Coordinates of C-alpha atoms and ligand atoms in Angstrom, one line a residue:
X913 CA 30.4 -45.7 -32.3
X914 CA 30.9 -47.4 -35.9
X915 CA 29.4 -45.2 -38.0
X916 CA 29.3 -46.2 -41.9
X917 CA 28.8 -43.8 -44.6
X918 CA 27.0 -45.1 -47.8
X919 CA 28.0 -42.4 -50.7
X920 CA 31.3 -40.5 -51.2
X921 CA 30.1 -37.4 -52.4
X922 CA 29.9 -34.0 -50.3
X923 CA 27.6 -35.1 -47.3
X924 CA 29.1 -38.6 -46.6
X925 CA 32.1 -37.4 -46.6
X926 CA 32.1 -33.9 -44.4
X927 CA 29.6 -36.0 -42.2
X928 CA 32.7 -38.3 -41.7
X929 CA 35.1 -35.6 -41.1
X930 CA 33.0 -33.8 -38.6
X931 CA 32.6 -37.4 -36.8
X932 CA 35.7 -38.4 -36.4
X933 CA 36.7 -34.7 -35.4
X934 CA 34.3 -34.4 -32.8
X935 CA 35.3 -37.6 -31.4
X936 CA 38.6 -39.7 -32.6
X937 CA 36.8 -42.9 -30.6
X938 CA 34.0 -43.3 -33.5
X939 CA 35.2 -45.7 -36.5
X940 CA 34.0 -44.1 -39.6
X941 CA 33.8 -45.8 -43.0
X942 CA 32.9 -43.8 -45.9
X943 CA 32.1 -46.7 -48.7
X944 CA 32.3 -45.1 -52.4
X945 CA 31.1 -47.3 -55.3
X946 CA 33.4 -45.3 -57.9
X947 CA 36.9 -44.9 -58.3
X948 CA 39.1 -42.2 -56.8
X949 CA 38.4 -38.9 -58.6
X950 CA 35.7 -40.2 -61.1
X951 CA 33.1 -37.4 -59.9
X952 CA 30.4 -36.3 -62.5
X953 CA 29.6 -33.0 -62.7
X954 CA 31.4 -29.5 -63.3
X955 CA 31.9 -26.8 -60.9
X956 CA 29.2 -25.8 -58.0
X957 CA 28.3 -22.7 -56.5
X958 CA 28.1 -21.3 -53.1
X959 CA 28.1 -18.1 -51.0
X960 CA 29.7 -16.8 -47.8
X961 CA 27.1 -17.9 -45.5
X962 CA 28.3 -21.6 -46.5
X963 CA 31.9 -20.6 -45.6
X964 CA 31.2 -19.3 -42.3
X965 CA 29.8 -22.5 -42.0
X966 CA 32.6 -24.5 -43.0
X967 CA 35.4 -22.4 -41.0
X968 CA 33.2 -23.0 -37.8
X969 CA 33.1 -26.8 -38.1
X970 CA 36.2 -27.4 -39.9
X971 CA 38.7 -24.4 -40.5
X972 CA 41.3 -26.9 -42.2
X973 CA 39.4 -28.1 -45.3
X974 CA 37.2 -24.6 -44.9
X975 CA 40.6 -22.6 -45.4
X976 CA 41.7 -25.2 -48.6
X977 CA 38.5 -24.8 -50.2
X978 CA 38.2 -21.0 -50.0
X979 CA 41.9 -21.2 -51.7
X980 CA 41.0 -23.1 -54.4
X981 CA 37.5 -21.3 -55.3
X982 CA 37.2 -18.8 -57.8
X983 CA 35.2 -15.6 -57.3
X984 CA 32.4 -14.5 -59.7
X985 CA 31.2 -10.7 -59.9
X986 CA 27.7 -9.6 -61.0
X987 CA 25.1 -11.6 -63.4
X988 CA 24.8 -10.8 -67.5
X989 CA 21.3 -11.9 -68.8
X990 CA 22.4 -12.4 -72.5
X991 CA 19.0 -12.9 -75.1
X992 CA 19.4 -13.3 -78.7
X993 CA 20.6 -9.6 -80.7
X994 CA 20.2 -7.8 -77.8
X995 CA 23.0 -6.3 -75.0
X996 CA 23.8 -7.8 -71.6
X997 CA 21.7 -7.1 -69.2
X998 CA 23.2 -7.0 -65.9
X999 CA 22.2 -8.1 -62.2
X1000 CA 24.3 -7.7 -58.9
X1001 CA 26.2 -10.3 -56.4
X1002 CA 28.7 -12.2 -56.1
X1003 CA 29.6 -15.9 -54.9
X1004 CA 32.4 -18.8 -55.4
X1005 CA 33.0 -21.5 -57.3
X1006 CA 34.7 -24.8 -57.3
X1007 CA 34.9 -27.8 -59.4
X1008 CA 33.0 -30.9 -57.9
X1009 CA 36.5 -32.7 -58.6
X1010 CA 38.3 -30.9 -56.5
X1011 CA 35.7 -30.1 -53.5
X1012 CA 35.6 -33.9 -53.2
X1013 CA 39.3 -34.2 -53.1
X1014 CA 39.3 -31.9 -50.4
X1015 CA 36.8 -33.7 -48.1
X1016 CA 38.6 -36.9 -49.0
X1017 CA 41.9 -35.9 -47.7
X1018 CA 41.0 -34.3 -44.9
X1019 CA 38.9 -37.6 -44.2
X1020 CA 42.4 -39.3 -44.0
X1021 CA 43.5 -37.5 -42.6
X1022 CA 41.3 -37.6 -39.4
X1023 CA 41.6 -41.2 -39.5
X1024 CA 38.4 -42.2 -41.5
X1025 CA 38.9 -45.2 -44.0
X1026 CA 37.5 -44.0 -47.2
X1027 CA 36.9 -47.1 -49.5
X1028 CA 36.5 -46.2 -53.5
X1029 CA 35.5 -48.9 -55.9
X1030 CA 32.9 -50.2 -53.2
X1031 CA 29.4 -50.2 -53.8
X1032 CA 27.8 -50.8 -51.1
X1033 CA 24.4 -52.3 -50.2
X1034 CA 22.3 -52.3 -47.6
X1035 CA 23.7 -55.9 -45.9
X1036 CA 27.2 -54.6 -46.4
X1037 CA 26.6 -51.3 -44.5
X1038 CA 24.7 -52.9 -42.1
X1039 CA 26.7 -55.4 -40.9
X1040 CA 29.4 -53.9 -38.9
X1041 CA 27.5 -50.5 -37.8
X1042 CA 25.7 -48.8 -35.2
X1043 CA 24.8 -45.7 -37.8
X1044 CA 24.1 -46.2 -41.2
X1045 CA 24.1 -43.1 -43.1
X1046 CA 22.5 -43.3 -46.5
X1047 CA 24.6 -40.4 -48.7
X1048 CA 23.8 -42.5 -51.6
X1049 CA 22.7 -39.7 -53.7
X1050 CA 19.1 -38.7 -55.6
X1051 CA 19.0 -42.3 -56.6
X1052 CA 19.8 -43.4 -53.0
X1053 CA 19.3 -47.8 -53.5
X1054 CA 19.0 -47.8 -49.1
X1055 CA 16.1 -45.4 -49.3
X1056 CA 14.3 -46.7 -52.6
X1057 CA 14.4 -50.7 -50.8
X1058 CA 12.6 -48.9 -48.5
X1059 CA 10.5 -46.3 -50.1
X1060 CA 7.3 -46.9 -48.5
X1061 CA 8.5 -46.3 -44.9
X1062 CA 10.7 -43.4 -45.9
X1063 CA 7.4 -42.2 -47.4
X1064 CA 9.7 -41.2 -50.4
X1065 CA 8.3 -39.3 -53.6
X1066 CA 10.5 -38.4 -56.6
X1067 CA 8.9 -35.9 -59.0
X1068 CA 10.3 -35.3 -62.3
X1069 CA 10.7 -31.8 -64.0
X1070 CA 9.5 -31.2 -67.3
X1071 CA 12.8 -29.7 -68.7
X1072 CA 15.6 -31.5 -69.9
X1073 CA 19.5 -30.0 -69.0
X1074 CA 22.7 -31.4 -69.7
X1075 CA 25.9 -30.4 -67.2
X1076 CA 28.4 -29.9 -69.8
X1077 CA 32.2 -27.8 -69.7
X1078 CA 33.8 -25.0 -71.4
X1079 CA 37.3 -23.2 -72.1
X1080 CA 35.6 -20.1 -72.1
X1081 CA 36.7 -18.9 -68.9
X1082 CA 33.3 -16.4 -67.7
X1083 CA 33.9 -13.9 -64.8
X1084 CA 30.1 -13.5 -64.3
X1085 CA 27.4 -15.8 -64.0
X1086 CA 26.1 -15.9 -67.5
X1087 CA 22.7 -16.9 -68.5
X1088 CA 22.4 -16.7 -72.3
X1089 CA 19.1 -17.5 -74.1
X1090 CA 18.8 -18.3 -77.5
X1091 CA 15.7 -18.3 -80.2
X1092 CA 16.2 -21.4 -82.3
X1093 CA 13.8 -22.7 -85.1
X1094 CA 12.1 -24.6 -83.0
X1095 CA 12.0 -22.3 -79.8
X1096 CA 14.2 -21.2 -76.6
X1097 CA 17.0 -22.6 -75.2
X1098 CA 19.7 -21.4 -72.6
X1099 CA 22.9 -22.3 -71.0
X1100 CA 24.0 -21.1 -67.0
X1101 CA 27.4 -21.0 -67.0
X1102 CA 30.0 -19.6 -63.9
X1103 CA 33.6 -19.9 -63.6
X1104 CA 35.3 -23.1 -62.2
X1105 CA 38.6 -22.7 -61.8
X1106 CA 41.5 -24.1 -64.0
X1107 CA 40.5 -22.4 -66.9
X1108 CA 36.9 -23.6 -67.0
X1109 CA 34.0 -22.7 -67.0
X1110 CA 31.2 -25.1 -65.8
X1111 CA 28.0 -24.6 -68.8
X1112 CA 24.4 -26.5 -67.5
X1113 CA 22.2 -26.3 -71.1
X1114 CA 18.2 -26.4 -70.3
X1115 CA 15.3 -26.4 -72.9
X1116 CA 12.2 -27.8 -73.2
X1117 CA 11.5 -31.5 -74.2
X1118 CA 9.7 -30.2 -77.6
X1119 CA 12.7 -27.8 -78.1
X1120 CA 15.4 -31.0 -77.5
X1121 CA 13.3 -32.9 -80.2
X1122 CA 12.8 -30.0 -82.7
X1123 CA 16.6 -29.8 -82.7
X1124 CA 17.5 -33.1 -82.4
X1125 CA 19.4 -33.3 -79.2
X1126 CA 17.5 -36.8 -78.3
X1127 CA 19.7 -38.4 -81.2
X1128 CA 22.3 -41.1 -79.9
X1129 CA 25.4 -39.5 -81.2
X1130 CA 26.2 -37.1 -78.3
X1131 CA 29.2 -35.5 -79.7
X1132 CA 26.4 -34.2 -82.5
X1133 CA 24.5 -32.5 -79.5
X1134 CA 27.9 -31.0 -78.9
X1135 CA 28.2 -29.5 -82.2
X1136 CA 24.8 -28.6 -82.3
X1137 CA 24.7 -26.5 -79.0
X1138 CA 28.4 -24.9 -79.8
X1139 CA 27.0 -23.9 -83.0
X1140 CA 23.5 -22.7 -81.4
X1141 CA 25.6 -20.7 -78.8
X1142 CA 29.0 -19.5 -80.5
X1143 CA 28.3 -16.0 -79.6
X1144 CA 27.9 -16.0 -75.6
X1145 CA 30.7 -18.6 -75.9
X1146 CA 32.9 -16.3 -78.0
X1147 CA 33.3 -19.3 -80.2
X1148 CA 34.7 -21.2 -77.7
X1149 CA 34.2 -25.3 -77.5
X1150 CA 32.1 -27.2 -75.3
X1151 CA 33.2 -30.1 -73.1
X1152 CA 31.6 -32.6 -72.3
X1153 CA 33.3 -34.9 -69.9
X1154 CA 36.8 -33.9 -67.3
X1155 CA 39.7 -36.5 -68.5
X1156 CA 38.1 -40.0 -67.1
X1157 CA 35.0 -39.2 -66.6
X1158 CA 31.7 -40.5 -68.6
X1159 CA 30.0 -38.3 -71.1
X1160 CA 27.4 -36.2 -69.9
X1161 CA 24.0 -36.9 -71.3
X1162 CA 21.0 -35.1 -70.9
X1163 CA 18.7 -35.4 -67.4
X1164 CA 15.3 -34.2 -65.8
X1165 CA 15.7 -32.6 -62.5
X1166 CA 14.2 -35.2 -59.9
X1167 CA 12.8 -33.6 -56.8
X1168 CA 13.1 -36.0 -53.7
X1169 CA 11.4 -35.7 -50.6
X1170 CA 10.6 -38.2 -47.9
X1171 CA 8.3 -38.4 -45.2
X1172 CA 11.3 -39.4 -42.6
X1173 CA 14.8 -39.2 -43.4
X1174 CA 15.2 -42.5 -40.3
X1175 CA 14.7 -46.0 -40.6
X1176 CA 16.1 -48.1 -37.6
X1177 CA 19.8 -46.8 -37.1
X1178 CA 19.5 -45.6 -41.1
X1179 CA 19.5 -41.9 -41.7
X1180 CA 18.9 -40.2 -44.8
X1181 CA 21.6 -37.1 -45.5
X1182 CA 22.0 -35.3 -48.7
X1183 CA 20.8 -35.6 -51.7
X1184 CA 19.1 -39.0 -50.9
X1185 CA 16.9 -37.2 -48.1
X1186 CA 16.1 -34.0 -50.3
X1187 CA 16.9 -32.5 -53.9
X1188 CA 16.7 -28.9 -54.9
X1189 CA 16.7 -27.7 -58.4
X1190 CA 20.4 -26.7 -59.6
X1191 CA 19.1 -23.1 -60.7
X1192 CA 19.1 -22.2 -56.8
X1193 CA 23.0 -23.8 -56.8
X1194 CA 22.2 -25.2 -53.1
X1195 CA 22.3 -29.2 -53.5
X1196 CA 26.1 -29.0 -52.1
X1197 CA 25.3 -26.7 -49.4
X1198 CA 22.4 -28.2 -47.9
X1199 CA 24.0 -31.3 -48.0
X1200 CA 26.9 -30.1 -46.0
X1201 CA 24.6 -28.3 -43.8
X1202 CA 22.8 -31.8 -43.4
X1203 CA 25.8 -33.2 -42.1
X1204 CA 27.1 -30.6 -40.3
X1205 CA 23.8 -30.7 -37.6
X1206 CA 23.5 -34.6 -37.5
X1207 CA 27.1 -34.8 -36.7
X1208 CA 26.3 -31.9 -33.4
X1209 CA 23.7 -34.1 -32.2
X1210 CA 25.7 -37.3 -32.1
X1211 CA 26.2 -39.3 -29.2
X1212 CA 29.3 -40.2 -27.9
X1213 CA 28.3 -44.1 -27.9
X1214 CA 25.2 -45.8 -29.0
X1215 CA 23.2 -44.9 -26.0
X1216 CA 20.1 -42.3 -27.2
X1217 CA 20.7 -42.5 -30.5
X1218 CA 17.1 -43.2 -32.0
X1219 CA 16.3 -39.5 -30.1
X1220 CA 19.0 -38.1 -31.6
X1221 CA 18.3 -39.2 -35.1
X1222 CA 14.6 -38.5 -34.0
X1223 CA 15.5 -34.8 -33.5
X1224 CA 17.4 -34.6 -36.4
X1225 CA 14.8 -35.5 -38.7
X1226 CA 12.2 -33.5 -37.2
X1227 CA 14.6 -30.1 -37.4
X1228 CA 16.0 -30.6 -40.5
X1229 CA 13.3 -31.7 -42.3
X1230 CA 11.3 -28.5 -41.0
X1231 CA 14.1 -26.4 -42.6
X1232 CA 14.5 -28.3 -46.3
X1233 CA 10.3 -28.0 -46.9
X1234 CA 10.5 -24.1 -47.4
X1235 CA 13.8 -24.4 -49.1
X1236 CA 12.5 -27.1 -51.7
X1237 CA 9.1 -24.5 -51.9
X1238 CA 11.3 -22.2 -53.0
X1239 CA 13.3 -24.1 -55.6
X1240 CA 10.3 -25.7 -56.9
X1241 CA 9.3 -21.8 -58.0
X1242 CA 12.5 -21.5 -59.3
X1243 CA 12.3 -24.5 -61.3
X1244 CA 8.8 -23.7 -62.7
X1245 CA 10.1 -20.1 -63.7
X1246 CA 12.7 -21.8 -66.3
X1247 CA 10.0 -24.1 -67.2
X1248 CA 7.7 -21.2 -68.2
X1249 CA 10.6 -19.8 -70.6
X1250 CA 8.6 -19.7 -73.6
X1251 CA 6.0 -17.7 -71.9
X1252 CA 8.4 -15.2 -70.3
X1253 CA 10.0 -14.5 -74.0
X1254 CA 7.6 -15.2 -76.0
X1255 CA 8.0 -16.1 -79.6
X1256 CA 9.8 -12.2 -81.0
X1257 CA 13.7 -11.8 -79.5
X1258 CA 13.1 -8.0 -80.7
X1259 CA 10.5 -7.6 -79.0
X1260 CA 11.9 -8.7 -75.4
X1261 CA 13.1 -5.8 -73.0
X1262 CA 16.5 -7.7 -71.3
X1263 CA 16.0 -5.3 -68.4
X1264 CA 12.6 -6.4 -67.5
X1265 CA 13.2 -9.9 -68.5
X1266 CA 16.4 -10.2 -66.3
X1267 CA 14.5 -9.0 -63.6
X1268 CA 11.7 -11.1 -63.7
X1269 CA 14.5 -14.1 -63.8
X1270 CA 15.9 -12.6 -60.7
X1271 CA 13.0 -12.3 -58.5
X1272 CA 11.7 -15.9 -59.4
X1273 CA 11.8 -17.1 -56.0
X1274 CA 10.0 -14.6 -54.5
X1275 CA 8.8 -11.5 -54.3
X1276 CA 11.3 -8.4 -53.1
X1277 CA 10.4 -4.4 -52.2
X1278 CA 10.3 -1.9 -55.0
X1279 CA 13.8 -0.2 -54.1
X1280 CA 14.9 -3.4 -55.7
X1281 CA 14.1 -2.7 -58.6
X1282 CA 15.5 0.7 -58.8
X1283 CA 18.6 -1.0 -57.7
X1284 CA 18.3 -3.3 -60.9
X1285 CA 17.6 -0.2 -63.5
X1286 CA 21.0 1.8 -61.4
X1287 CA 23.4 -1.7 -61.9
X1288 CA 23.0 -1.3 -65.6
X1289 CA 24.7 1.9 -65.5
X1290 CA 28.8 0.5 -65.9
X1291 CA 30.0 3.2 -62.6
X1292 CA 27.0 1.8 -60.5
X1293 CA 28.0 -1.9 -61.5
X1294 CA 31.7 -0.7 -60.6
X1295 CA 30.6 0.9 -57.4
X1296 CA 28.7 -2.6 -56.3
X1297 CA 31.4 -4.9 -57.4
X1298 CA 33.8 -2.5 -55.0
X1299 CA 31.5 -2.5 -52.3
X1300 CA 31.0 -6.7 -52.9
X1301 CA 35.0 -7.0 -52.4
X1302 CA 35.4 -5.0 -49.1
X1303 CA 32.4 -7.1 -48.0
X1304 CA 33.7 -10.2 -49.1
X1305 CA 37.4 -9.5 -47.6
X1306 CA 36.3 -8.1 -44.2
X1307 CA 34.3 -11.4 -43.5
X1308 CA 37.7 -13.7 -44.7
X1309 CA 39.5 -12.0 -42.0
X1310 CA 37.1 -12.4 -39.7
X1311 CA 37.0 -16.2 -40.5
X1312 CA 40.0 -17.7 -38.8
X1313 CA 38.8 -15.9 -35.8
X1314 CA 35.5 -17.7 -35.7
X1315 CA 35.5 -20.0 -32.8
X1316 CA 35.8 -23.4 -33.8
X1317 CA 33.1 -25.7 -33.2
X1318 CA 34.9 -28.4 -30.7
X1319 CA 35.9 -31.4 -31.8
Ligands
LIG1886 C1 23.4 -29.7 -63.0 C2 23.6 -29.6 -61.6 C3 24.2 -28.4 -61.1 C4 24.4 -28.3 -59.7 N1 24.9 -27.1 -59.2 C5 25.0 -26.9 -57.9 C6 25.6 -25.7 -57.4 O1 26.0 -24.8 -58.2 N2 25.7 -25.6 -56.0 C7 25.3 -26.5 -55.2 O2 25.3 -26.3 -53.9 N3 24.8 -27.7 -55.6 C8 24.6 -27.9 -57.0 N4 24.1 -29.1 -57.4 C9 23.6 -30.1 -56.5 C10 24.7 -31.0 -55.9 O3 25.5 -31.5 -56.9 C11 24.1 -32.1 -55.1 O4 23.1 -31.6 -54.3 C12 25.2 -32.7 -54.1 O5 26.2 -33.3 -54.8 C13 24.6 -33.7 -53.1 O6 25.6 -34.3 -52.4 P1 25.4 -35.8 -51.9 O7 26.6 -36.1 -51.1 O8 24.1 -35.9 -51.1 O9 25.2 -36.7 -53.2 P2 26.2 -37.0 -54.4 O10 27.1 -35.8 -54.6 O11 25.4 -37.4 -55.5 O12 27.1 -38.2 -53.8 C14 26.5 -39.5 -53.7 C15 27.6 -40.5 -53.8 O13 27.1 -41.8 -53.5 C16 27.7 -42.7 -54.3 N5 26.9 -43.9 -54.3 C17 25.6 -44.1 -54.8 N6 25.2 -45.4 -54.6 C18 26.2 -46.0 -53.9 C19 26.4 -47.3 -53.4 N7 25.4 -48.2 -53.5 N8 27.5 -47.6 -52.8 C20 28.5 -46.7 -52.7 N9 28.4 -45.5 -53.1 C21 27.3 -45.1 -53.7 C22 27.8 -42.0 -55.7 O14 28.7 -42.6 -56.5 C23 28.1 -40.6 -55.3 O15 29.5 -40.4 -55.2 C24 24.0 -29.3 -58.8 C25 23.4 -30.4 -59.3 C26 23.2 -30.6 -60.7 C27 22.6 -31.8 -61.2

């Protein structure tokens, strides 16, 4: 089959991979309107169910991505005056940068052509296809031509964030809140490797105003949120942009959904298909996951494909609705700061209030919470970061021995 992938970011591209893997007959063409390394964003997050993932389908740029991750241990909840609090876990990190040159070489390396500095529209993917898949991103221009039949909605969240850097290297994932003059504002921040730190800044739209981060000078907003945070950054900078990159600016989370994720021999993958607020860290993941169960169902030639793509949609899409439920709750939780803190940083308990941010997906049993009052106890956070290693290296070793999905 030609298959043609719209969109060079984390589901064209390992949709690409797995296709020509699975088959070496299928001509795949990933078609990226940037130049080579010119990502946005800082690092992303993910967990070990993703890697066992990623070793099944692809051990080769599974193995090079778990090498160039970082590890974080454990969650402080930093507010205003008052001492961490503390929450358990762990997970990985990498920077978009490099997760992107991963998928890109390994592309090559399977023999996909991967085209940078080619935007593509809808006649150009077209024209030379039998699959079109539209990994175009939130903003996706093949599903907004056709919104109506994709049944596509794009809601917009009240907050405003801004994906920004920093040199402070954090081994946690840190959440630090801060009471300013005109109210709160916070900052999630997780290792990414190379010294970094990747920093998202949220507040509300009357907060950005009151402290006039909706000016047009954005290295002021820089200065302004360095100064605002130079204790949980230990007086470190922030950075706004990796060398050749464009400045951040501030954004509203957009949540996509669409009625069908197929439109002829067009499919919908990614982010162009489905968004997920970046406070459940799962955009990459599902994305991946998106492309890792179209690419299963693939036919060998043209023949059956509308089923296939049929089958697709109806499955996946089943899974995402929960999942965007879910980060929708999440997203209102941050939105409902000011309610949560309320307007006295002495008066906050950091114990109660972290756990509250913890469990604002869902509800959990009441041992959890016992848990959460034992990890701020420095031998019992010891104890679970010890336990999180042996977990963590028993299921690596277990990895190369996972069966690999044929090619
Ligand atoms: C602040 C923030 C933090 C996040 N943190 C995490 C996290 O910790 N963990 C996690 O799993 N996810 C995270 N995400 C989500 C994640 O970044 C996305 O879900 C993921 O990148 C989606 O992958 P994609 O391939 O669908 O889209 P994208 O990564 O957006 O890639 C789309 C690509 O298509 C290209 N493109 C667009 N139009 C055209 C065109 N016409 N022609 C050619 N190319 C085109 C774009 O240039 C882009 O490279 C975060 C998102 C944000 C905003």
């Amino acid at each position: 089959m030609r298959i043609t992938c719209v969109g060079g970011g984390p589901a064209g591209l390992y949709l690409a991979i797995l296709a020509a893997r699975r088959d070496p007959r299928h001509r795949v063409t990933v078609l990226e309107r940037n130049p080579e390394s010119a990502t946005s964003g800082w690092g992303v997050v993910f967990w070990d169910d993703l890697l066992d993932d990623l070793y099944r389908n692809d051990p080769e740029s599974a193995a090079t991505l778990r090498r160039d991750a970082v590890v974080y241990q454990g969650q402080d909840v930093l507010i205003d005056g008052h001492p961490a609090a503390h929450l358990g876990g762990y997970g990985y990190s990498i920077g978009r940068r490099r997760l992107l040159e991963i998928l890109t070489h390994r592309a090559r390396q399977l023999g996909v052509d991967v085209r940078f500095d080619t935007p593509a529209d809808e006649r150009v993917a077209d024209a030379d296809a039998d699959l079109v898949v539209a990994a175009d991103g939130v903003h996706s221009g093949l599903r907004d031509r056709h919104a109506d039949e994709f049944g596509a909605t794009g809601t917009l969240g009240r907050n405003s964030y801004i994906w920004l850097g920093t040199d402070k290297v954090f081994d946690t994932f840190t959440f630090a809140f801060a009471r300013t003059t005109a109210g709160w504002i916070w900052f999630h921040a997780y290792p990414s490797a190379d010294r970094l730190s990747t920093c998202i800044v949220e507040c509300s739209p009357e907060v950005r105003a009151g402290l006039g981060l909706d000016g047009t000078d954005p290295r002021a907003h820089i200065a302004r949120l360095e100064q605002i945070f130079a204790g949980p950054l230990d007086g470190h900078g922030l950075l706004d942009r990796m060398p050749g990159q464009q400045p951040a600016s501030w954004h509203r989370f957009r949540e996509v959904r669409n009625a069908t994720w197929c439109r002829g021999r067009t499919v919908l993958l990614g982010d162009a298909a489905h968004t997920t607020h970046f406070s459940i860290g799962s955009g990459t993941k599902l994305a991946l996951r998106d492309a890792i169960e179209l690419a299963a169902l693939l036919p060998r030639d043209a023949t059956g494909l509308d089923e296939r793509l049929g089958a697709f949609d109806r499955h996946r899409r089943a899974v995402l609705g929960p999942v965007q439920d879910t980060a929708r709750r999440s997203m209102a939780w941050f939105e409902d700061v000011d309610a949560h803190l309320g307007p006295d940083p002495a008066a906050v308990d950091p114990v109660t209030f972290a756990y509250d941010l913890w469990r604002r997906r869902g509800s959990y049993p009441r041992w959890r919470y016992h848990l959460h009052l034992a990890t701020q106890v420095g031998t019992v956070r010891t104890a679970r970061r010890a336990v999180g290693t042996v977990r963590r290296v028993v299921r690596q070793r277990r990895r190369p021995h996972v069966p690999a999905v044929p090619g």
